[in-house]
Amino acid sequence: MGEHTAPLFPQEVIDEYAALGIDLPALFSAGHLGERMGVTIVEAAADRVVGTMPVEGNTQPYGLLHGGASAVLAETLGSIGSMLHGGANKIAVGVDLNCTHHRGVRNGLVTGVATPVHRGRSTATYEIVITDDQDKRVCTARLTCLLRDVPEPEAG
């Protein structure tokens, strides 16, 4: 569905995860749901995450972009930003997602841009603005993630 290209990460972030043996582009992908919906991560850093998603295949019965599809894009982008903020020793778990849908979209590609509102030690909140091909705002979302310590590997 979507064209998958490797997202752009800051070199220091790539190095941090590579030292731990982690494939960063795979870790910060849109996951199985995002793949089915055609989500593509274009750029990823703690201060800005950009992704796209096609409208086609992600519509509701009236032929408009489904609000849940916008929520998937928003949560994906905000979660990636939160995880990058938390670093390799934290995992981000979404605890609150709010989406306001401003206008319908029938075709093309939507683009989401996530920027931080708050980046603390235990939580991170991102605002995600989703626009259409004409750069008109389709949805504004806010995601708060809890930053949890990565569990220690089990012995044995």
Coordinates of N, CA and C in Angstrom, one line a residue:
M1 N 0.8 -1.2 0.0 CA 0.0 0.0 0.0 C 0.9 1.2 0.0
G2 N 1.6 1.6 1.1 CA 2.5 2.7 1.1 C 3.8 2.4 0.7
E3 N 4.6 3.4 0.2 CA 5.9 3.2 -0.2 C 6.8 3.3 1.1
H4 N 7.5 2.2 1.4 CA 8.3 2.2 2.6 C 9.7 2.6 2.3
T5 N 10.2 3.6 3.0 CA 11.6 4.1 2.9 C 12.1 4.2 4.3
A6 N 13.4 4.1 4.5 CA 13.9 4.2 5.8 C 13.8 5.7 6.4
P7 N 13.3 5.8 7.6 CA 13.1 7.2 8.1 C 14.5 7.8 8.4
L8 N 14.6 9.1 8.5 CA 15.8 9.8 8.8 C 15.9 9.9 10.3
F9 N 17.0 9.4 10.9 CA 17.2 9.5 12.3 C 18.5 10.4 12.5
P10 N 18.6 11.1 13.6 CA 19.8 11.8 13.9 C 20.9 10.7 14.2
Q11 N 22.1 11.0 13.7 CA 23.2 10.0 13.8 C 23.5 9.5 15.2
E12 N 23.4 10.5 16.2 CA 23.7 10.1 17.6 C 22.6 9.1 18.1
V13 N 21.4 9.1 17.6 CA 20.4 8.2 18.0 C 20.6 6.8 17.3
I14 N 21.0 6.8 16.1 CA 21.4 5.6 15.4 C 22.5 4.9 16.1
D15 N 23.5 5.7 16.5 CA 24.7 5.1 17.2 C 24.3 4.5 18.6
E16 N 23.4 5.2 19.3 CA 23.0 4.8 20.6 C 22.3 3.4 20.5
Y17 N 21.4 3.2 19.6 CA 20.7 2.0 19.4 C 21.6 0.9 18.8
A18 N 22.4 1.3 17.9 CA 23.3 0.3 17.3 C 24.2 -0.4 18.3
A19 N 24.7 0.4 19.3 CA 25.5 -0.1 20.3 C 24.8 -1.2 21.2
L20 N 23.5 -1.1 21.2 CA 22.7 -2.1 21.9 C 22.3 -3.3 21.0
G21 N 22.7 -3.2 19.7 CA 22.3 -4.3 18.8 C 20.9 -4.2 18.3
I22 N 20.3 -2.9 18.3 CA 18.9 -2.7 17.9 C 18.9 -2.1 16.5
D23 N 18.0 -2.7 15.7 CA 17.8 -2.1 14.3 C 16.7 -1.0 14.5
L24 N 17.2 0.2 14.5 CA 16.4 1.4 14.8 C 15.2 1.5 13.8
P25 N 15.4 1.5 12.5 CA 14.3 1.6 11.6 C 13.2 0.6 11.8
A26 N 13.6 -0.7 12.2 CA 12.6 -1.7 12.4 C 11.8 -1.4 13.7
L27 N 12.6 -1.0 14.8 CA 12.0 -0.7 16.1 C 11.0 0.4 16.0
F28 N 11.3 1.5 15.2 CA 10.4 2.6 15.1 C 9.6 2.6 13.8
S29 N 9.2 1.4 13.4 CA 8.3 1.4 12.2 C 6.9 1.6 12.7
A30 N 6.0 1.6 11.8 CA 4.6 1.8 12.1 C 4.0 0.5 12.6
G31 N 4.7 -0.6 12.7 CA 4.2 -1.8 13.2 C 3.2 -2.5 12.2
H32 N 2.7 -3.6 12.5 CA 1.8 -4.4 11.6 C 0.6 -3.6 11.2
L33 N -0.1 -2.9 12.1 CA -1.2 -2.1 11.8 C -0.9 -1.0 10.9
G34 N 0.2 -0.3 11.2 CA 0.6 0.8 10.3 C 1.0 0.4 8.9
E35 N 1.6 -0.8 8.8 CA 1.9 -1.4 7.5 C 0.7 -1.6 6.7
R36 N -0.3 -2.2 7.4 CA -1.6 -2.5 6.7 C -2.3 -1.2 6.2
M37 N -2.1 -0.2 6.9 CA -2.7 1.1 6.6 C -1.8 2.0 5.7
G38 N -0.6 1.5 5.4 CA 0.2 2.3 4.5 C 1.0 3.4 5.1
V39 N 1.1 3.4 6.4 CA 1.9 4.5 7.1 C 3.3 4.3 6.8
T40 N 3.9 5.5 6.4 CA 5.4 5.6 6.2 C 6.0 6.6 7.1
I41 N 7.0 6.3 7.8 CA 7.7 7.2 8.6 C 8.8 7.9 7.7
V42 N 8.7 9.2 7.6 CA 9.6 10.0 6.7 C 10.8 10.5 7.5
E43 N 10.6 11.0 8.7 CA 11.6 11.6 9.5 C 11.3 11.4 11.0
A44 N 12.3 11.1 11.7 CA 12.1 10.8 13.2 C 13.2 11.3 14.0
A45 N 12.9 12.2 15.0 CA 13.7 12.7 16.0 C 12.8 13.1 17.2
A46 N 13.4 13.2 18.4 CA 12.6 13.5 19.5 C 11.8 14.8 19.4
D47 N 12.4 15.8 18.6 CA 11.7 17.1 18.5 C 10.8 17.2 17.3
R48 N 10.8 16.2 16.4 CA 9.9 16.2 15.2 C 9.8 14.8 14.6
V49 N 8.6 14.3 14.4 CA 8.4 13.1 13.7 C 7.4 13.3 12.6
V50 N 7.7 12.9 11.4 CA 6.9 13.1 10.2 C 6.5 11.8 9.6
G51 N 5.3 11.6 9.2 CA 4.8 10.3 8.6 C 3.7 10.6 7.6
T52 N 3.5 9.7 6.7 CA 2.4 9.9 5.7 C 1.5 8.6 5.8
M53 N 0.3 8.8 5.2 CA -0.6 7.6 5.1 C -1.6 7.9 3.9
P54 N -1.8 6.9 3.1 CA -2.8 7.1 2.0 C -4.2 7.2 2.5
V55 N -5.1 8.0 1.9 CA -6.5 8.0 2.2 C -7.1 6.7 1.7
E56 N -6.8 6.3 0.5 CA -7.4 5.1 -0.1 C -7.1 3.9 0.8
G57 N -8.1 3.1 1.0 CA -8.0 1.9 1.9 C -8.2 2.2 3.4
N58 N -8.3 3.5 3.7 CA -8.5 3.9 5.1 C -9.7 4.8 5.3
T59 N -10.8 4.5 4.6 CA -12.0 5.3 4.6 C -13.1 4.7 5.3
Q60 N -14.1 5.5 5.7 CA -15.3 5.0 6.3 C -16.4 4.9 5.3
P61 N -17.6 4.4 5.6 CA -18.6 4.2 4.6 C -19.0 5.4 3.7
Y62 N -18.8 6.6 4.1 CA -19.1 7.8 3.3 C -18.0 8.1 2.3
G63 N -16.9 7.3 2.3 CA -15.8 7.6 1.4 C -14.8 8.6 2.0
L64 N -14.9 9.0 3.2 CA -14.0 9.9 3.8 C -12.9 9.2 4.7
L65 N -11.8 9.8 4.9 CA -10.8 9.2 5.7 C -11.4 8.9 7.1
H66 N -11.2 7.7 7.5 CA -11.8 7.3 8.8 C -11.0 8.0 10.0
G67 N -11.8 8.4 11.0 CA -11.2 9.1 12.1 C -10.2 8.2 12.8
G68 N -10.5 6.9 12.9 CA -9.7 5.9 13.5 C -8.3 5.8 12.8
A69 N -8.3 6.0 11.5 CA -7.1 6.0 10.7 C -6.2 7.2 11.1
S70 N -6.8 8.3 11.2 CA -6.1 9.5 11.7 C -5.5 9.2 13.1
A71 N -6.3 8.6 13.9 CA -5.8 8.3 15.3 C -4.6 7.3 15.2
V72 N -4.6 6.3 14.3 CA -3.5 5.4 14.2 C -2.3 6.2 13.8
L73 N -2.4 7.1 12.8 CA -1.2 7.9 12.4 C -0.7 8.7 13.5
A74 N -1.6 9.4 14.2 CA -1.2 10.3 15.3 C -0.5 9.5 16.4
E75 N -1.1 8.4 16.8 CA -0.5 7.6 17.9 C 0.9 7.0 17.5
T76 N 1.0 6.6 16.3 CA 2.3 6.1 15.8 C 3.3 7.2 15.9
L77 N 3.0 8.4 15.3 CA 4.0 9.4 15.3 C 4.4 9.9 16.7
G78 N 3.4 10.1 17.6 CA 3.6 10.6 18.9 C 4.4 9.5 19.7
S79 N 4.1 8.3 19.5 CA 4.8 7.2 20.2 C 6.3 7.2 19.8
I80 N 6.5 7.3 18.5 CA 7.9 7.3 18.1 C 8.7 8.5 18.7
G81 N 8.1 9.7 18.7 CA 8.7 10.8 19.3 C 9.0 10.6 20.8
S82 N 8.0 10.0 21.5 CA 8.2 9.7 22.9 C 9.3 8.7 23.2
M83 N 9.3 7.7 22.3 CA 10.4 6.6 22.5 C 11.8 7.2 22.2
L84 N 11.9 8.1 21.2 CA 13.2 8.7 21.0 C 13.6 9.7 22.1
H85 N 12.6 10.4 22.7 CA 12.9 11.2 23.8 C 13.3 10.4 25.0
G86 N 12.7 9.3 25.3 CA 13.0 8.4 26.4 C 14.3 7.7 26.3
G87 N 14.8 7.5 25.1 CA 16.0 6.8 24.9 C 15.9 5.3 24.9
A88 N 17.0 4.6 24.7 CA 17.1 3.2 24.6 C 16.7 2.4 25.8
N89 N 16.7 3.1 27.0 CA 16.4 2.4 28.2 C 15.0 2.6 28.7
K90 N 14.1 3.2 27.8 CA 12.7 3.4 28.2 C 11.8 2.9 27.0
I91 N 10.6 2.5 27.4 CA 9.6 2.2 26.4 C 8.5 3.2 26.6
A92 N 7.8 3.6 25.5 CA 6.7 4.5 25.6 C 5.4 3.8 25.5
V93 N 4.5 4.1 26.4 CA 3.2 3.4 26.5 C 2.1 4.5 26.4
G94 N 1.3 4.6 25.4 CA 0.3 5.6 25.3 C -0.8 5.5 26.4
V95 N -1.1 6.6 27.0 CA -2.1 6.6 28.1 C -3.2 7.5 27.8
D96 N -3.1 8.4 26.8 CA -4.2 9.3 26.5 C -4.0 9.8 25.1
L97 N -5.1 9.7 24.3 CA -5.1 10.1 22.9 C -6.3 10.9 22.7
N98 N -6.2 12.2 22.2 CA -7.3 13.0 21.9 C -7.2 13.5 20.4
C99 N -8.3 13.3 19.7 CA -8.2 13.7 18.2 C -9.4 14.6 17.9
T100 N -9.2 15.7 17.3 CA -10.2 16.6 16.8 C -10.1 16.6 15.3
H101 N -11.2 16.2 14.6 CA -11.3 16.0 13.2 C -11.9 17.3 12.6
H102 N -11.1 18.0 11.7 CA -11.6 19.3 11.2 C -12.2 19.3 9.9
R103 N -11.8 18.4 9.0 CA -12.4 18.3 7.7 C -12.2 16.9 7.1
G104 N -13.1 16.6 6.2 CA -13.0 15.3 5.5 C -12.0 15.3 4.4
V105 N -11.5 14.1 4.1 CA -10.6 13.9 2.9 C -11.0 12.7 2.2
R106 N -11.1 12.8 0.9 CA -11.6 11.6 0.1 C -10.5 10.9 -0.7
N107 N -9.3 11.6 -0.9 CA -8.3 10.9 -1.7 C -6.9 11.5 -1.4
G108 N -5.9 11.0 -1.9 CA -4.5 11.5 -1.7 C -3.8 10.9 -0.5
L109 N -2.9 11.7 0.0 CA -2.0 11.3 1.0 C -2.2 12.3 2.2
V110 N -2.3 11.9 3.4 CA -2.2 12.8 4.5 C -0.9 12.7 5.2
T111 N -0.4 13.8 5.7 CA 0.9 13.9 6.4 C 0.7 14.4 7.8
G112 N 1.3 13.7 8.7 CA 1.3 14.0 10.1 C 2.6 14.5 10.6
V113 N 2.6 15.5 11.4 CA 3.8 16.0 12.0 C 3.6 16.1 13.5
A114 N 4.5 15.4 14.3 CA 4.4 15.3 15.7 C 5.5 16.2 16.3
T115 N 5.1 17.1 17.2 CA 6.1 18.0 17.9 C 5.8 17.9 19.4
P116 N 6.8 18.0 20.2 CA 6.6 17.9 21.7 C 5.9 19.1 22.3
V117 N 5.0 18.8 23.2 CA 4.4 19.8 24.1 C 5.1 19.7 25.5
H118 N 5.4 18.5 25.9 CA 6.1 18.3 27.2 C 7.0 17.0 27.1
R119 N 8.2 17.1 27.5 CA 9.1 16.0 27.5 C 9.7 15.9 28.9
G120 N 9.2 15.0 29.7 CA 9.6 14.9 31.1 C 10.4 13.6 31.3
R121 N 10.6 13.2 32.6 CA 11.3 12.0 32.9 C 10.4 10.8 32.8
S122 N 9.1 11.0 33.2 CA 8.2 9.9 33.2 C 7.0 9.9 32.2
T123 N 6.8 11.1 31.6 CA 5.8 11.2 30.5 C 6.3 12.1 29.4
A124 N 5.7 11.9 28.3 CA 6.0 12.8 27.1 C 4.6 13.0 26.4
T125 N 4.4 14.3 26.0 CA 3.2 14.6 25.3 C 3.5 15.3 24.0
Y126 N 2.9 14.9 22.9 CA 3.1 15.4 21.6 C 1.8 15.9 21.0
E127 N 1.9 17.0 20.2 CA 0.8 17.4 19.4 C 1.1 16.9 18.0
I128 N 0.1 16.4 17.4 CA 0.2 15.8 16.0 C -0.8 16.5 15.1
V129 N -0.3 17.2 14.1 CA -1.1 17.9 13.1 C -1.1 17.1 11.8
I130 N -2.3 16.7 11.4 CA -2.4 15.9 10.1 C -3.0 16.9 9.1
T131 N -2.4 16.9 7.9 CA -2.8 17.8 6.8 C -3.0 17.0 5.6
D132 N -3.8 17.5 4.6 CA -4.0 16.9 3.4 C -3.0 17.3 2.3
D133 N -3.2 16.9 1.1 CA -2.3 17.3 0.0 C -2.2 18.8 -0.3
Q134 N -3.3 19.5 0.1 CA -3.3 21.0 -0.1 C -2.8 21.7 1.2
D135 N -2.2 21.0 2.1 CA -1.7 21.5 3.4 C -2.8 22.1 4.3
K136 N -4.1 21.6 4.1 CA -5.2 22.0 5.0 C -5.3 21.0 6.1
R137 N -5.5 21.6 7.3 CA -5.5 20.7 8.5 C -6.7 19.8 8.5
V138 N -6.5 18.5 8.7 CA -7.5 17.5 8.7 C -7.9 17.1 10.1
C139 N -6.8 17.0 11.0 CA -7.0 16.5 12.3 C -5.9 17.1 13.2
T140 N -6.2 17.4 14.4 CA -5.3 17.8 15.5 C -5.4 16.8 16.6
A141 N -4.3 16.2 17.0 CA -4.3 15.2 18.0 C -3.3 15.5 19.1
R142 N -3.5 15.0 20.3 CA -2.5 15.1 21.4 C -2.4 13.7 22.0
L143 N -1.1 13.3 22.1 CA -0.9 12.0 22.7 C 0.1 12.1 23.9
T144 N -0.3 11.5 25.0 CA 0.6 11.4 26.2 C 1.0 10.0 26.4
C145 N 2.3 9.8 26.5 CA 2.9 8.5 26.7 C 3.6 8.4 28.1
L146 N 3.4 7.3 28.8 CA 4.1 7.0 30.0 C 5.5 6.4 29.6
L147 N 6.6 6.9 30.1 CA 7.9 6.4 29.8 C 8.3 5.4 30.9
R148 N 8.4 4.1 30.6 CA 8.7 3.1 31.5 C 10.1 2.5 31.3
D149 N 10.7 2.0 32.3 CA 12.0 1.4 32.2 C 11.9 0.1 31.3
V150 N 12.8 -0.1 30.5 CA 12.9 -1.4 29.7 C 13.1 -2.5 30.8
P151 N 12.3 -3.5 30.7 CA 12.4 -4.7 31.6 C 13.8 -5.3 31.5
E152 N 14.4 -5.7 32.6 CA 15.6 -6.4 32.6 C 15.4 -7.8 32.0
P153 N 16.4 -8.3 31.2 CA 16.2 -9.6 30.6 C 16.2 -10.7 31.7
E154 N 15.4 -11.7 31.4 CA 15.3 -12.8 32.4 C 16.6 -13.6 32.3
A155 N 17.1 -14.1 33.5 CA 18.3 -14.9 33.5 C 17.9 -16.3 33.1
G156 N 18.9 -16.9 32.4 CA 18.6 -18.3 32.0 C 18.6 -18.4 30.6

